[in-house]
Coordinates of N, CA, C and O in Angstrom, one line a residue:
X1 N 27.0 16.3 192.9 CA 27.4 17.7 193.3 C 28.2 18.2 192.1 O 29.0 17.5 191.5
X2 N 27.8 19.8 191.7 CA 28.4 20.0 190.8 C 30.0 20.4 191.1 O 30.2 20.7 192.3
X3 N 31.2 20.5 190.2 CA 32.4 20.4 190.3 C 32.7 21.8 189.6 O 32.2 22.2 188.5
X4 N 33.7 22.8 190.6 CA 33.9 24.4 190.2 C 34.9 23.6 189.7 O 35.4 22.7 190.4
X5 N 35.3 24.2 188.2 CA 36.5 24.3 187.9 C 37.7 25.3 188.7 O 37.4 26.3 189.3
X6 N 39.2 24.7 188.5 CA 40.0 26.1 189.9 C 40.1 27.2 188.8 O 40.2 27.3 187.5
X7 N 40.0 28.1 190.1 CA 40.4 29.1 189.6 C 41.6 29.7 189.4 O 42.4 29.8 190.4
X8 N 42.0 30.4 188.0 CA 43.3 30.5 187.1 C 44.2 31.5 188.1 O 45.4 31.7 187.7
X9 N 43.7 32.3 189.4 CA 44.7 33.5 189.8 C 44.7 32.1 190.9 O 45.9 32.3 191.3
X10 N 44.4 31.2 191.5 CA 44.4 31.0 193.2 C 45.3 29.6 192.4 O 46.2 29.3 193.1
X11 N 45.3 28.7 191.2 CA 45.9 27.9 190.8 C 45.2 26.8 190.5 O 43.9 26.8 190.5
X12 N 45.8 25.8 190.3 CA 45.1 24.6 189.9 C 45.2 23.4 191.3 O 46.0 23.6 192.1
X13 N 44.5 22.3 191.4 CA 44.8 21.2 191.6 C 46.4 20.6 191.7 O 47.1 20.7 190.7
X14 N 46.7 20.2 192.2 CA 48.4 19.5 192.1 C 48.1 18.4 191.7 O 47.2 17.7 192.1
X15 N 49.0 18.2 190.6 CA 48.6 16.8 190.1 C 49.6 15.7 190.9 O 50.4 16.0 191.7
X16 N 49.3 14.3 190.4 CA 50.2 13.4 191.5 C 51.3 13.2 190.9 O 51.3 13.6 189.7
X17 N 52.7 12.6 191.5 CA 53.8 12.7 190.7 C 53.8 11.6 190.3 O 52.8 10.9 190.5
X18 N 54.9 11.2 189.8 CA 55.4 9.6 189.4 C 55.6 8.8 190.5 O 56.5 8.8 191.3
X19 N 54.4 7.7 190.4 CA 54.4 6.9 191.1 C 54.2 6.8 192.5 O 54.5 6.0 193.3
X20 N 53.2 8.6 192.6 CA 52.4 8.4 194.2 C 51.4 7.9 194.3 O 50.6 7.8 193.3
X21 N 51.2 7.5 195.1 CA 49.4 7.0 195.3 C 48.4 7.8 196.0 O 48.9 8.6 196.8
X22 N 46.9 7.8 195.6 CA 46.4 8.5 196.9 C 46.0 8.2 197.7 O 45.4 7.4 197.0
X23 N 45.4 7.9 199.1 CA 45.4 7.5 199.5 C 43.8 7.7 200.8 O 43.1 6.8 201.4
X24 N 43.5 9.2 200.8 CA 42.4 10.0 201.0 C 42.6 10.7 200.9 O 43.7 11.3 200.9
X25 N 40.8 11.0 200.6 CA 40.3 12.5 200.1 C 39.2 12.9 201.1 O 38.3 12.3 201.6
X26 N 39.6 14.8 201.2 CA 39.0 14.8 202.5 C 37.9 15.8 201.8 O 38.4 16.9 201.5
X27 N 36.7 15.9 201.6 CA 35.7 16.9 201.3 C 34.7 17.3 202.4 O 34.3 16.8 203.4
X28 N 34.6 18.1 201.7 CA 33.9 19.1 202.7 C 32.1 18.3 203.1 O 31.4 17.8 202.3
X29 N 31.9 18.3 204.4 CA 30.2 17.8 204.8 C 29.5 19.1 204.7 O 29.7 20.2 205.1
X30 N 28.5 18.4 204.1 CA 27.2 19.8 203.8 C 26.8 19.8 205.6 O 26.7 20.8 206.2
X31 N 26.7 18.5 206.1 CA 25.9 18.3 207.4 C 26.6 19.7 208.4 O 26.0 20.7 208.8
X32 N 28.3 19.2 208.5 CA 29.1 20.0 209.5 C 28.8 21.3 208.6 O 28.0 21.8 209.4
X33 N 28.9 22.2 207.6 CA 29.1 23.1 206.6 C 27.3 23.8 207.6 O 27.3 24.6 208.6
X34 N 26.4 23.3 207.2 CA 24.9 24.2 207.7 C 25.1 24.1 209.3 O 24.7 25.0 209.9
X35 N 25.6 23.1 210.1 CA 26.0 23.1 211.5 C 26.5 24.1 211.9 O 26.0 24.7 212.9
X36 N 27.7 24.7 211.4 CA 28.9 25.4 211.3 C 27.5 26.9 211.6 O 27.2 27.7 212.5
X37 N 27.3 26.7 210.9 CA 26.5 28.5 210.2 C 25.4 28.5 211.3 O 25.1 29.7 211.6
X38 N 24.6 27.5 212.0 CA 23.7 27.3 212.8 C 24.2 28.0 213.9 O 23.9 29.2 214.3
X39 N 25.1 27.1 214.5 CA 26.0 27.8 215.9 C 26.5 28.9 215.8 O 26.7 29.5 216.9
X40 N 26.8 29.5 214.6 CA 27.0 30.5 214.4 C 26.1 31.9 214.2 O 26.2 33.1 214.2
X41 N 25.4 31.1 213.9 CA 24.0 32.2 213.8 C 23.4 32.6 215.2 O 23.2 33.8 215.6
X42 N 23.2 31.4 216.1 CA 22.4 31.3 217.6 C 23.6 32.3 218.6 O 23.3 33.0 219.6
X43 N 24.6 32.2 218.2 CA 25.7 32.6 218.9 C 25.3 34.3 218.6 O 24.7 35.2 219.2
X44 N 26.0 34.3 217.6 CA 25.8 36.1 217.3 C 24.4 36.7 217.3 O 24.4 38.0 217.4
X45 N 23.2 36.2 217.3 CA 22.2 36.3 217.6 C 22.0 36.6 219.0 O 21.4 37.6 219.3
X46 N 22.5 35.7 219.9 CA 22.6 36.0 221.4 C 23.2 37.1 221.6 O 22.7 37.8 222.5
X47 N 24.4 37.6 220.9 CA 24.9 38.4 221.4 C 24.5 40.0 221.0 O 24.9 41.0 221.6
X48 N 23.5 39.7 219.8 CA 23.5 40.8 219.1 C 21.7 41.5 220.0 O 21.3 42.6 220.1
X49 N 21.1 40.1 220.3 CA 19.8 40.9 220.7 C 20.4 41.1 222.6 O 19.5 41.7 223.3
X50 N 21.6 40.8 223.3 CA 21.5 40.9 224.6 C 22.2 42.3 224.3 O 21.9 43.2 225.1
X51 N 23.4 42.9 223.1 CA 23.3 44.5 223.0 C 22.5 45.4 222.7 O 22.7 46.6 223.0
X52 N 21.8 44.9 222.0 CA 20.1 45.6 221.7 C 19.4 45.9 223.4 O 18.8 46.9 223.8
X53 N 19.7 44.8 224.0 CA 19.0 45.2 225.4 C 19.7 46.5 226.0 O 19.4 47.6 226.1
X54 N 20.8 45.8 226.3 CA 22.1 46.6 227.0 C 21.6 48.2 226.5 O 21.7 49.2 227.2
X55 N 21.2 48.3 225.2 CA 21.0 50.1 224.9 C 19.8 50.2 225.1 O 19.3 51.1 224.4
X56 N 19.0 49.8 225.7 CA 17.8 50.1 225.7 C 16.7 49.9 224.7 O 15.7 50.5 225.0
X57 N 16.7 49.2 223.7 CA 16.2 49.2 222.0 C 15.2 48.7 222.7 O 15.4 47.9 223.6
X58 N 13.9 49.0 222.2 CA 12.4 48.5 222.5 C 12.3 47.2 222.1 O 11.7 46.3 222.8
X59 N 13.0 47.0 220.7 CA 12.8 45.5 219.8 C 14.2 44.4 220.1 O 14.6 43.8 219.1
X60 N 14.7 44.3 220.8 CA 15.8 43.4 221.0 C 15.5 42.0 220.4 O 16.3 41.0 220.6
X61 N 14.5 42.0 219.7 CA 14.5 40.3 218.8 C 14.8 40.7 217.7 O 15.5 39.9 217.1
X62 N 14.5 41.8 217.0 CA 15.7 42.2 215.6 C 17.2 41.8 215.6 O 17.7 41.5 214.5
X63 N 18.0 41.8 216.8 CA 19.2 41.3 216.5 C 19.2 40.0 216.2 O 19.7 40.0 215.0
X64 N 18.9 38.7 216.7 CA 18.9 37.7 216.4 C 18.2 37.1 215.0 O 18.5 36.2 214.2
X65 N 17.1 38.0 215.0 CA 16.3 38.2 213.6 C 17.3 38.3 212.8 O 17.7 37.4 212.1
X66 N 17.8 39.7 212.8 CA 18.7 39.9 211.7 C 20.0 39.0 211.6 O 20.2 38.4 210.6
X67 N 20.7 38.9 212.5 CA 21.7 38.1 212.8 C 21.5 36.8 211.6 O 22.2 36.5 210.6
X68 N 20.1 36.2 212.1 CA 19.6 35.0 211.3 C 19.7 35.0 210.0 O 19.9 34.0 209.3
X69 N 19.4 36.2 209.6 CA 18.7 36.4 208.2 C 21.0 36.4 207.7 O 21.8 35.6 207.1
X70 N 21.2 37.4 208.0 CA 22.3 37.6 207.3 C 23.4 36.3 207.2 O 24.3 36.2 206.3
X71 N 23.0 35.3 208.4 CA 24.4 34.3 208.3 C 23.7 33.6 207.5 O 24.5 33.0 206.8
X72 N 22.5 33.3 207.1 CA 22.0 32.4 206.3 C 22.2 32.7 204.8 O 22.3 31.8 203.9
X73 N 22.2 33.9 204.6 CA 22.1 34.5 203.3 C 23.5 34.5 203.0 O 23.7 34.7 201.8
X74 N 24.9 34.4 203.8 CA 26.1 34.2 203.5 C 26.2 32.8 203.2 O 26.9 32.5 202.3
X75 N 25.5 31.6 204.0 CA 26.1 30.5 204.2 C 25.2 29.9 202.7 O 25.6 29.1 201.8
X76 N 24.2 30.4 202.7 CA 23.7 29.7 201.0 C 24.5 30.2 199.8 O 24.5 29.5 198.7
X77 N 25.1 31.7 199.8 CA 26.0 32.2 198.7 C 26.5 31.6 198.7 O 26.3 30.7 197.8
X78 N 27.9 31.3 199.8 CA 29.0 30.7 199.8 C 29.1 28.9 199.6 O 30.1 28.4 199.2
X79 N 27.9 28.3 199.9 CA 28.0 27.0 200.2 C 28.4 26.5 198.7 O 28.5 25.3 198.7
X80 N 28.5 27.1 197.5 CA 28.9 26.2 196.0 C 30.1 26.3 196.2 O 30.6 25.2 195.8
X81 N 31.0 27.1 196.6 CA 32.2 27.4 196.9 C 32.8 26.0 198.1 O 33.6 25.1 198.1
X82 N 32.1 26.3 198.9 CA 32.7 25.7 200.0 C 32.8 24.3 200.6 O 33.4 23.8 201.5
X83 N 31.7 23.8 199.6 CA 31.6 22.3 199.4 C 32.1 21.9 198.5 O 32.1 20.7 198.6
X84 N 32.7 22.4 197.5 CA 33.3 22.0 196.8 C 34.9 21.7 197.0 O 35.6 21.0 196.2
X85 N 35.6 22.4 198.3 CA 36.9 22.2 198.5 C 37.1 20.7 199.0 O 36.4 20.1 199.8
X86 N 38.5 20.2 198.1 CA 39.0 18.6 198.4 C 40.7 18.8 198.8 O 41.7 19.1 198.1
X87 N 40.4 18.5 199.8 CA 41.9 18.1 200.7 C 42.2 16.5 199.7 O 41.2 15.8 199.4
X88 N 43.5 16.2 199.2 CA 44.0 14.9 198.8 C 45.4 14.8 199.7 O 46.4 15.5 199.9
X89 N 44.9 13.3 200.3 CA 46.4 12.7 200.6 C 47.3 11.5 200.2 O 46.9 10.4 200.5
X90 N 48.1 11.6 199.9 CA 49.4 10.9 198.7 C 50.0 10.3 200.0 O 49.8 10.6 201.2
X91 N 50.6 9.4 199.3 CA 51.6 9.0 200.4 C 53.1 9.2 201.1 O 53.7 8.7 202.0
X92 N 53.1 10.9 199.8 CA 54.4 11.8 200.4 C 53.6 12.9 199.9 O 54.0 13.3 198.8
X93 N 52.4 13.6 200.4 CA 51.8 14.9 200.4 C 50.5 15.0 200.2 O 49.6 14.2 199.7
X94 N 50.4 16.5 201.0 CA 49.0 16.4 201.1 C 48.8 17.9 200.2 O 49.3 19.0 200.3
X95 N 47.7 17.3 199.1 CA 47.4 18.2 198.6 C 46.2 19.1 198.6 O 45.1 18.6 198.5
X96 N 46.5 20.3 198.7 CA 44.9 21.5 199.1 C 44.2 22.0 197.8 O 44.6 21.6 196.7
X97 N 43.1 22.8 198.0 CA 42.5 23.6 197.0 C 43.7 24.9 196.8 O 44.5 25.4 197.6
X98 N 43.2 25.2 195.4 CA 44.1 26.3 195.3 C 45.7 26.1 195.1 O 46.4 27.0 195.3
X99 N 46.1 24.9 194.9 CA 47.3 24.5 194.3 C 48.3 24.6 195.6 O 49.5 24.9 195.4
X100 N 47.8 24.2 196.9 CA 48.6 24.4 197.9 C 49.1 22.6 197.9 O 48.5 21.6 197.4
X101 N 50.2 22.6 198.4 CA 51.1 21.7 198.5 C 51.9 21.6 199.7 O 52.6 22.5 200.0
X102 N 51.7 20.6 200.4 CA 52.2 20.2 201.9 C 53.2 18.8 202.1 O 52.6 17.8 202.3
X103 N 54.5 18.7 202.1 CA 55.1 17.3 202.1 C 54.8 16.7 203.7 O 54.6 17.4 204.7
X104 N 54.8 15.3 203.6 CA 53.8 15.2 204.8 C 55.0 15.1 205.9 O 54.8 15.0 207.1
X105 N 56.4 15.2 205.3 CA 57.4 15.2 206.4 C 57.5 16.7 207.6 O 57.8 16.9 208.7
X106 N 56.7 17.8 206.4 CA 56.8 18.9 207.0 C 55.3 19.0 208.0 O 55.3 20.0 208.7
X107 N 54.5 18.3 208.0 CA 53.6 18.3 208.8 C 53.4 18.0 210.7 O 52.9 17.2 211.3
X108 N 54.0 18.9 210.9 CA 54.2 18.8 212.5 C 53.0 18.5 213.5 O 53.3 17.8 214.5
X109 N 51.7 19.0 213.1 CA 50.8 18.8 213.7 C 49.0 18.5 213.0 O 48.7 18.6 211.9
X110 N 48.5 18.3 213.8 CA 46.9 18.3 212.5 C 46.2 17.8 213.8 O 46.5 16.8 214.5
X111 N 45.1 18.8 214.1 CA 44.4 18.7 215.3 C 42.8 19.3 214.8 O 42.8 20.3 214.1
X112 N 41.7 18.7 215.2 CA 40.5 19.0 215.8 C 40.4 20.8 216.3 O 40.9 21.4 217.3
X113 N 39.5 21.2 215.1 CA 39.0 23.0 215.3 C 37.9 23.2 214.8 O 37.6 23.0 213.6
X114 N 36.9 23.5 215.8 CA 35.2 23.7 215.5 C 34.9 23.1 214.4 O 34.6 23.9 213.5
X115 N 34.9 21.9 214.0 CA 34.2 21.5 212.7 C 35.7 21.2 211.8 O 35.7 20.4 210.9
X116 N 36.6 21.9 212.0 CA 37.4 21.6 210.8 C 38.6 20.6 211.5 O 38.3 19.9 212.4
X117 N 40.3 20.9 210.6 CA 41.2 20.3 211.2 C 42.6 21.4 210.7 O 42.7 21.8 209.6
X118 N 43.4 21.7 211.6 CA 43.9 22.4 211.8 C 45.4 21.9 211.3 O 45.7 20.8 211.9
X119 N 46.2 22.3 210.7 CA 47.5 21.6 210.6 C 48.7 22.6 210.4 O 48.5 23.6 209.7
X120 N 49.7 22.2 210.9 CA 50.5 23.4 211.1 C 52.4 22.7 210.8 O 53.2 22.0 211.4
X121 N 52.3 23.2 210.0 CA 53.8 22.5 209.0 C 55.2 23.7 210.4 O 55.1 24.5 211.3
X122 N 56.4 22.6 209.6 CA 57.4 22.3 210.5 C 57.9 24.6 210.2 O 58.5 25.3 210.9
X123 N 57.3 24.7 209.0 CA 57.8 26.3 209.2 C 57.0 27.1 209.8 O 57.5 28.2 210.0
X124 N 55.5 26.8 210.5 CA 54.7 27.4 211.0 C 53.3 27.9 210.4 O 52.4 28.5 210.9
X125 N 53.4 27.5 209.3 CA 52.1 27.7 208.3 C 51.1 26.9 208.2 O 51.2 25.9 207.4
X126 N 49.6 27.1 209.0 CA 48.7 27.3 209.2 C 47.4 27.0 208.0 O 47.0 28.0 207.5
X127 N 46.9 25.9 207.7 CA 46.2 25.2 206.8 C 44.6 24.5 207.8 O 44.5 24.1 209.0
X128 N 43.6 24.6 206.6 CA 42.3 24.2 207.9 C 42.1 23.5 206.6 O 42.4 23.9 205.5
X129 N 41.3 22.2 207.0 CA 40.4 21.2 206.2 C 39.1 21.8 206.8 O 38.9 21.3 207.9
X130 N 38.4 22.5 206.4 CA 37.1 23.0 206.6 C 36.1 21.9 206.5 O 36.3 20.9 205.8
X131 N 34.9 22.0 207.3 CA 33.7 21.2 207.4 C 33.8 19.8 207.4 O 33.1 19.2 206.5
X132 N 34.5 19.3 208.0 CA 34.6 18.1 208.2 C 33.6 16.9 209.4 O 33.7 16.9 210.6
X133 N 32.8 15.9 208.5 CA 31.9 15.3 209.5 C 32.6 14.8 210.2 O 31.8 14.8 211.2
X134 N 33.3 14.4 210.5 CA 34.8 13.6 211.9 C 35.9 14.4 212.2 O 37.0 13.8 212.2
X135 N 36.0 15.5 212.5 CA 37.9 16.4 212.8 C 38.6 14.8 213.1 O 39.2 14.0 212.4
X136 N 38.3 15.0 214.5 CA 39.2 14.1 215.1 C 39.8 12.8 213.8 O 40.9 12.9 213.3
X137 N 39.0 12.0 213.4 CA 39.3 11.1 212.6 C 40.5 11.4 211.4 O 41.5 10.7 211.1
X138 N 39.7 13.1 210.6 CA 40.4 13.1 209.7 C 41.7 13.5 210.3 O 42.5 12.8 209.8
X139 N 42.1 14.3 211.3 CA 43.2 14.6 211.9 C 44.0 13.1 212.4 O 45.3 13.0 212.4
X140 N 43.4 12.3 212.7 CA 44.0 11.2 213.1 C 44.7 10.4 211.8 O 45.8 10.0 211.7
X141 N 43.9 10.4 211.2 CA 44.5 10.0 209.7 C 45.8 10.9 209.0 O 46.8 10.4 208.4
X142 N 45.6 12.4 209.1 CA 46.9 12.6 208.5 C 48.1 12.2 209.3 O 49.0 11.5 208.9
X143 N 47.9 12.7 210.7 CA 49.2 12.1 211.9 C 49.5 10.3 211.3 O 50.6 9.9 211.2
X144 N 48.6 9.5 210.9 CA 49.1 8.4 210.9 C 49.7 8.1 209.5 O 50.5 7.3 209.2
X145 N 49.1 9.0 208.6 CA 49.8 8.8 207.2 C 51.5 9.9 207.1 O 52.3 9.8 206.2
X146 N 51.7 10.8 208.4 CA 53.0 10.9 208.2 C 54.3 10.0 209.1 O 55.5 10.3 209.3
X147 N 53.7 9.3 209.4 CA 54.5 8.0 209.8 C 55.1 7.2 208.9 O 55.7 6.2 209.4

């Protein structure tokens, strides 16, 4: 898989300090990543050809048609971007894309969200490990690495 260099306005990578370790690395699943966009497609498709009915539209399979066409055509733009993001965890922090930085003392929570993992530090700020083939697991793993 090819590797985006970061980008210079959103920041770099955090590098490790003296004498941390890492310990896991959480990257993104192509499997959960096209899953993600499926359910997402069938979803707003449903909803889009049952308001097509609701107005009376002669063709009510254009919504889900279109529906289809457009989440797909987002999810293949985006997918060089989005597989490419790597959660790293140290053994005093967890480090994000985009030069975000988490100490794992401040980590209050990290729970299972449609595909991803949700984590919510001791000030209230809101972090997702996107497309993840295990939530549960990976979430189980940060909770036990802030122990």
């Amino acid at each position: 898989m090819a590797r985006i260099t970061p980008d210079p306005i959103m920041g770099h990578a955090a590098p490790l300090l003296d004498g941390e370790t890492l310990v896991a690395e959480f990257r993104a699943d192509r499997l959960a990543y096209w899953r993600g966009h499926l359910i997402l497609a069938v979803a707003l498709g449903t909803a889009a050809g049952l308001f097509l009915l609701w107005q009376g539209n002669p063709y009510p399979v254009a919504g889900p048609f279109g529906a289809a066409i457009a989440i797909a055509a987002r999810a293949a733009f985006l997918a060089s971007e989005a597989l490419t993001e790597v959660w790293r965890l140290t053994d005093r922090r967890l480090l994000g894309p985009g030069g975000r930085v988490i100490p794992l003392a401040q980590v209050q929570a990290a729970r299972p969200f449609l595909g991803s993992v949700q984590i919510t530090t001791a000030s209230g700020d809101r972090h997702l490990i996107k497309y993840q083939a295990d939530p549960a697991a990976t979430a189980a793993r940060l909770l036990g690495a802030r122990r």
